[in-house]
């Protein structure tokens, strides 16, 4: 048996969404959070231990699903930034793992992507989004398709990234998010899904994140993923597979690799 502590934010959290402004933060003394005992054999996520595979499932099946639910062809994009090549296929499709976090069994916006480290430095992709960034462990029920959804400069963004803690918020332990190693010359694949029409989906008020509602008039979208330098060892996440625990931090500089804006397809 392996014991992983679950450390929650010491400040009161408000529900997600644009209708819940950040409440005043009152400083408190640190408390001891409850511990969760997880059996390592019982941590289930749809991923394989290979560093070049994705927790989102088989890419060929994803393509078939996307094409079956959209009359428009998928938009293919390839962008290169800071030693990383992002290849993305953007279309209408169905989720493969319908669950919480707004992921329903209905057509939505789907991105299937491949990240390749074309540089010489070991990197890490922050592309496994947990349900709750306030926890010190990545939960067992992580949905590998979940992406954050918000509008940036008038463009709808489906993004797999970290967010900085909100000013004045204290944690009993530094929060972590899910990541995967991206060694020099290696690749990994993944999938992102968002409901359509899109709605704001960002972390709770313990973190700095966009809070404006997604305007129904937004016409363009893009996919982004945070990739940064791997500066030290990372602990394996309790979900198993190739998922690692990485400190939660907002992307800086060229850490956020994004496709070019394109027209949002109609689901």
Short mmCIF file of C-alpha atoms in Angstrom, two decimals:
data_model
loop_
_atom_site.label_atom_id
_atom_site.label_comp_id
_atom_site.label_asym_id
_atom_site.label_seq_id
_atom_site.Cartn_x
_atom_site.Cartn_y
_atom_site.Cartn_z
CA UNK A 1 0.00 0.00 0.00
CA UNK A 2 1.21 3.48 -0.86
CA UNK A 3 -0.04 6.55 1.00
CA UNK A 4 -0.44 9.81 -0.91
CA UNK A 5 -1.43 12.88 1.10
CA UNK A 6 -4.22 14.99 -0.32
CA UNK A 7 -3.63 18.65 0.54
CA UNK A 8 -6.46 21.07 -0.10
CA UNK A 9 -6.42 24.82 -0.26
CA UNK A 10 -6.81 26.42 3.18
CA UNK A 11 -9.14 29.07 1.73
CA UNK A 12 -12.82 28.59 1.00
CA UNK A 13 -13.47 27.71 -2.64
CA UNK A 14 -16.35 29.05 -4.69
CA UNK A 15 -17.95 27.10 -7.55
CA UNK A 16 -16.42 27.49 -11.00
CA UNK A 17 -17.77 29.87 -13.57
CA UNK A 18 -18.15 33.55 -14.38
CA UNK A 19 -21.06 34.09 -12.01
CA UNK A 20 -19.03 33.50 -8.87
CA UNK A 21 -16.54 36.32 -8.15
CA UNK A 22 -13.47 35.65 -6.03
CA UNK A 23 -14.38 36.15 -2.35
CA UNK A 24 -12.06 38.00 0.05
CA UNK A 25 -9.35 35.70 1.34
CA UNK A 26 -8.88 35.50 5.09
CA UNK A 27 -5.50 34.24 6.20
CA UNK A 28 -5.67 31.16 8.36
CA UNK A 29 -3.19 28.93 10.14
CA UNK A 30 -2.22 25.76 8.33
CA UNK A 31 -4.24 22.67 9.12
CA UNK A 32 -3.48 19.02 8.67
CA UNK A 33 -5.34 17.63 5.69
CA UNK A 34 -6.78 14.15 5.56
CA UNK A 35 -4.73 11.37 3.99
CA UNK A 36 -6.00 9.07 1.28
CA UNK A 37 -4.78 5.49 1.03
CA UNK A 38 -4.66 4.38 -2.58
CA UNK A 39 -3.85 0.91 -3.81
CA UNK A 40 -1.37 1.25 -6.63
CA UNK A 41 -3.03 -1.57 -8.52
CA UNK A 42 -6.40 0.13 -8.33
CA UNK A 43 -5.54 3.42 -10.01
CA UNK A 44 -7.28 3.30 -13.36
CA UNK A 45 -6.83 5.65 -16.29
CA UNK A 46 -7.09 5.01 -20.01
CA UNK A 47 -3.40 5.25 -20.69
CA UNK A 48 -0.50 2.93 -21.33
CA UNK A 49 2.92 3.15 -19.64
CA UNK A 50 4.60 4.04 -22.91
CA UNK A 51 5.98 7.57 -23.05
CA UNK A 52 4.87 7.91 -26.65
CA UNK A 53 1.24 6.96 -26.14
CA UNK A 54 -1.71 8.98 -24.97
CA UNK A 55 -4.08 8.55 -22.05
CA UNK A 56 -6.88 9.48 -24.42
CA UNK A 57 -7.00 6.20 -26.32
CA UNK A 58 -6.36 5.03 -29.86
CA UNK A 59 -5.88 7.86 -32.35
CA UNK A 60 -7.35 5.92 -35.27
CA UNK A 61 -10.58 5.35 -33.35
CA UNK A 62 -10.67 9.03 -32.48
CA UNK A 63 -10.38 10.02 -36.12
CA UNK A 64 -13.20 7.69 -37.08
CA UNK A 65 -15.44 9.15 -34.39
CA UNK A 66 -14.66 12.72 -35.43
CA UNK A 67 -15.34 12.15 -39.10
CA UNK A 68 -18.58 10.33 -38.32
CA UNK A 69 -20.05 13.30 -36.50
CA UNK A 70 -18.91 16.17 -38.70
CA UNK A 71 -19.74 17.00 -42.30
CA UNK A 72 -16.75 19.33 -42.50
CA UNK A 73 -13.23 17.91 -42.84
CA UNK A 74 -10.90 18.18 -39.87
CA UNK A 75 -8.55 21.15 -39.89
CA UNK A 76 -4.92 20.04 -39.70
CA UNK A 77 -2.31 22.38 -38.25
CA UNK A 78 1.40 22.10 -37.48
CA UNK A 79 3.18 24.74 -35.43
CA UNK A 80 6.70 24.84 -34.00
CA UNK A 81 7.70 26.82 -30.92
CA UNK A 82 10.60 26.67 -28.47
CA UNK A 83 11.87 23.30 -29.69
CA UNK A 84 8.42 21.69 -29.76
CA UNK A 85 6.34 20.66 -32.78
CA UNK A 86 2.57 20.55 -32.26
CA UNK A 87 0.47 18.72 -34.84
CA UNK A 88 -3.26 19.11 -34.24
CA UNK A 89 -6.42 17.88 -35.96
CA UNK A 90 -9.43 20.03 -35.02
CA UNK A 91 -13.02 18.98 -35.80
CA UNK A 92 -16.43 18.08 -34.39
CA UNK A 93 -16.54 14.72 -32.62
CA UNK A 94 -17.73 12.73 -29.62
CA UNK A 95 -15.96 12.26 -26.29
CA UNK A 96 -14.35 8.86 -25.75
CA UNK A 97 -14.58 9.08 -21.97
CA UNK A 98 -17.83 10.91 -21.15
CA UNK A 99 -17.88 11.71 -17.45
CA UNK A 100 -17.71 14.81 -15.27
CA UNK A 101 -16.19 18.18 -16.06
CA UNK A 102 -18.87 18.92 -18.63
CA UNK A 103 -17.90 16.01 -20.88
CA UNK A 104 -21.17 14.58 -22.19
CA UNK A 105 -21.94 11.94 -24.79
CA UNK A 106 -22.80 14.41 -27.52
CA UNK A 107 -20.95 16.08 -30.41
CA UNK A 108 -18.53 18.77 -29.35
CA UNK A 109 -15.19 20.30 -30.26
CA UNK A 110 -12.41 17.73 -30.50
CA UNK A 111 -8.65 18.13 -30.89
CA UNK A 112 -6.34 15.20 -31.52
CA UNK A 113 -2.70 16.19 -31.19
CA UNK A 114 0.90 15.04 -31.28
CA UNK A 115 3.75 16.78 -29.48
CA UNK A 116 7.34 16.15 -30.59
CA UNK A 117 10.46 17.37 -28.82
CA UNK A 118 12.68 18.47 -31.70
CA UNK A 119 15.27 20.00 -29.38
CA UNK A 120 18.02 18.56 -27.19
CA UNK A 121 16.58 19.31 -23.72
CA UNK A 122 14.24 17.03 -21.77
CA UNK A 123 10.79 18.60 -21.52
CA UNK A 124 7.51 17.93 -19.77
CA UNK A 125 4.02 18.44 -21.21
CA UNK A 126 1.44 19.70 -18.69
CA UNK A 127 -1.41 18.05 -20.58
CA UNK A 128 -3.16 15.83 -18.03
CA UNK A 129 -5.76 18.11 -16.50
CA UNK A 130 -7.06 17.04 -13.06
CA UNK A 131 -10.55 17.71 -11.80
CA UNK A 132 -9.23 19.76 -8.88
CA UNK A 133 -5.95 21.66 -9.06
CA UNK A 134 -6.18 22.36 -5.31
CA UNK A 135 -5.23 18.80 -4.45
CA UNK A 136 -1.66 17.71 -3.81
CA UNK A 137 -2.30 14.54 -5.80
CA UNK A 138 -3.73 13.99 -9.24
CA UNK A 139 -7.12 12.29 -8.63
CA UNK A 140 -7.84 8.75 -9.77
CA UNK A 141 -10.81 9.86 -11.89
CA UNK A 142 -8.89 12.20 -14.19
CA UNK A 143 -10.60 12.46 -17.56
CA UNK A 144 -7.77 12.51 -20.12
CA UNK A 145 -9.85 14.48 -22.63
CA UNK A 146 -10.63 17.39 -20.31
CA UNK A 147 -9.27 20.76 -21.43
CA UNK A 148 -9.77 24.17 -19.87
CA UNK A 149 -12.03 26.45 -21.93
CA UNK A 150 -11.87 30.25 -21.97
CA UNK A 151 -11.58 33.20 -24.34
CA UNK A 152 -8.25 34.95 -24.91
CA UNK A 153 -8.07 38.06 -27.14
CA UNK A 154 -11.40 37.20 -28.74
CA UNK A 155 -10.42 33.60 -29.56
CA UNK A 156 -11.94 30.55 -27.88
CA UNK A 157 -9.12 28.54 -26.34
CA UNK A 158 -9.12 24.84 -25.50
CA UNK A 159 -6.03 24.60 -23.33
CA UNK A 160 -4.13 22.04 -21.30
CA UNK A 161 -2.08 24.12 -18.88
CA UNK A 162 -1.45 25.17 -15.30
CA UNK A 163 -2.69 28.26 -13.46
CA UNK A 164 -1.04 30.34 -10.76
CA UNK A 165 -2.56 30.37 -7.25
CA UNK A 166 -4.73 33.41 -6.59
CA UNK A 167 -3.26 36.25 -4.54
CA UNK A 168 -3.63 35.62 -0.82
CA UNK A 169 -4.50 31.94 -1.16
CA UNK A 170 -2.51 29.57 1.00
CA UNK A 171 -2.11 25.83 0.52
CA UNK A 172 -1.01 23.26 3.09
CA UNK A 173 1.12 21.81 0.28
CA UNK A 174 1.96 23.12 -3.15
CA UNK A 175 -0.74 21.98 -5.63
CA UNK A 176 0.23 19.75 -8.52
CA UNK A 177 -1.16 18.90 -11.91
CA UNK A 178 -0.66 16.00 -14.32
CA UNK A 179 2.21 15.96 -16.79
CA UNK A 180 4.04 13.62 -19.13
CA UNK A 181 7.72 13.40 -19.94
CA UNK A 182 8.78 14.54 -23.41
CA UNK A 183 12.41 13.56 -23.87
CA UNK A 184 14.56 14.85 -26.70
CA UNK A 185 13.45 13.30 -29.98
CA UNK A 186 10.34 11.67 -28.51
CA UNK A 187 6.64 12.24 -29.19
CA UNK A 188 3.37 11.83 -27.33
CA UNK A 189 -0.24 11.99 -28.42
CA UNK A 190 -3.38 13.26 -26.74
CA UNK A 191 -6.97 14.36 -27.15
CA UNK A 192 -9.06 17.30 -25.98
CA UNK A 193 -12.84 17.71 -25.96
CA UNK A 194 -15.21 20.56 -25.09
CA UNK A 195 -18.97 20.76 -25.19
CA UNK A 196 -20.66 22.76 -27.95
CA UNK A 197 -21.80 25.48 -27.69
CA UNK A 198 -18.67 26.09 -25.60
CA UNK A 199 -18.89 27.37 -22.03
CA UNK A 200 -16.32 28.72 -19.60
CA UNK A 201 -14.44 25.92 -17.83
CA UNK A 202 -11.52 27.01 -15.62
CA UNK A 203 -10.21 26.13 -12.14
CA UNK A 204 -11.95 27.48 -9.04
CA UNK A 205 -11.29 30.77 -7.32
CA UNK A 206 -8.15 29.50 -5.57
CA UNK A 207 -6.38 30.08 -8.89
CA UNK A 208 -5.88 33.00 -11.24
CA UNK A 209 -7.91 32.28 -14.38
CA UNK A 210 -10.15 34.08 -16.87
CA UNK A 211 -13.65 34.54 -15.44
CA UNK A 212 -15.58 36.14 -18.31
CA UNK A 213 -18.38 34.05 -19.81
CA UNK A 214 -17.80 32.66 -23.30
CA UNK A 215 -19.65 34.99 -25.65
CA UNK A 216 -22.01 33.25 -28.04
CA UNK A 217 -20.62 35.46 -30.82
CA UNK A 218 -17.05 34.12 -30.63
CA UNK A 219 -16.14 32.81 -34.11
CA UNK A 220 -12.61 31.42 -33.83
CA UNK A 221 -10.90 28.81 -31.69
CA UNK A 222 -7.44 27.38 -31.05
CA UNK A 223 -5.79 24.61 -29.06
CA UNK A 224 -2.92 25.24 -26.64
CA UNK A 225 -0.74 23.02 -24.48
CA UNK A 226 1.85 23.99 -21.88
CA UNK A 227 5.30 22.48 -22.42
CA UNK A 228 8.24 23.42 -20.22
CA UNK A 229 11.75 22.36 -19.40
CA UNK A 230 12.11 19.41 -17.07
CA UNK A 231 14.49 20.69 -14.44
CA UNK A 232 14.31 17.87 -11.90
CA UNK A 233 12.74 14.52 -11.02
CA UNK A 234 8.95 14.32 -10.95
CA UNK A 235 6.92 11.92 -8.85
CA UNK A 236 4.64 9.37 -10.51
CA UNK A 237 0.95 10.25 -10.12
CA UNK A 238 -1.40 7.80 -8.38
CA UNK A 239 -3.42 7.44 -11.60
CA UNK A 240 -0.61 5.26 -12.92
CA UNK A 241 0.55 4.92 -16.49
CA UNK A 242 3.02 7.56 -17.65
CA UNK A 243 1.40 10.44 -15.73
CA UNK A 244 3.64 12.49 -13.46
CA UNK A 245 2.94 15.04 -10.74
CA UNK A 246 4.25 18.49 -11.68
CA UNK A 247 4.02 21.72 -9.67
CA UNK A 248 1.08 23.81 -10.83
CA UNK A 249 2.22 27.06 -12.43
CA UNK A 250 0.97 29.38 -15.14
CA UNK A 251 2.88 29.17 -18.44
CA UNK A 252 5.47 31.86 -19.04
CA UNK A 253 7.35 33.00 -22.13
CA UNK A 254 7.00 30.41 -24.88
CA UNK A 255 5.72 27.63 -22.59
CA UNK A 256 2.24 27.72 -24.13
CA UNK A 257 2.27 26.25 -27.64
CA UNK A 258 -0.87 27.16 -29.60
CA UNK A 259 -2.34 26.50 -33.01
CA UNK A 260 -3.35 29.41 -35.21
CA UNK A 261 -6.96 30.63 -34.72
CA UNK A 262 -9.47 28.98 -37.04
CA UNK A 263 -13.23 29.04 -37.59
CA UNK A 264 -15.22 27.16 -34.96
CA UNK A 265 -17.09 24.25 -36.60
CA UNK A 266 -20.78 23.75 -35.87
CA UNK A 267 -21.48 20.65 -33.80
#
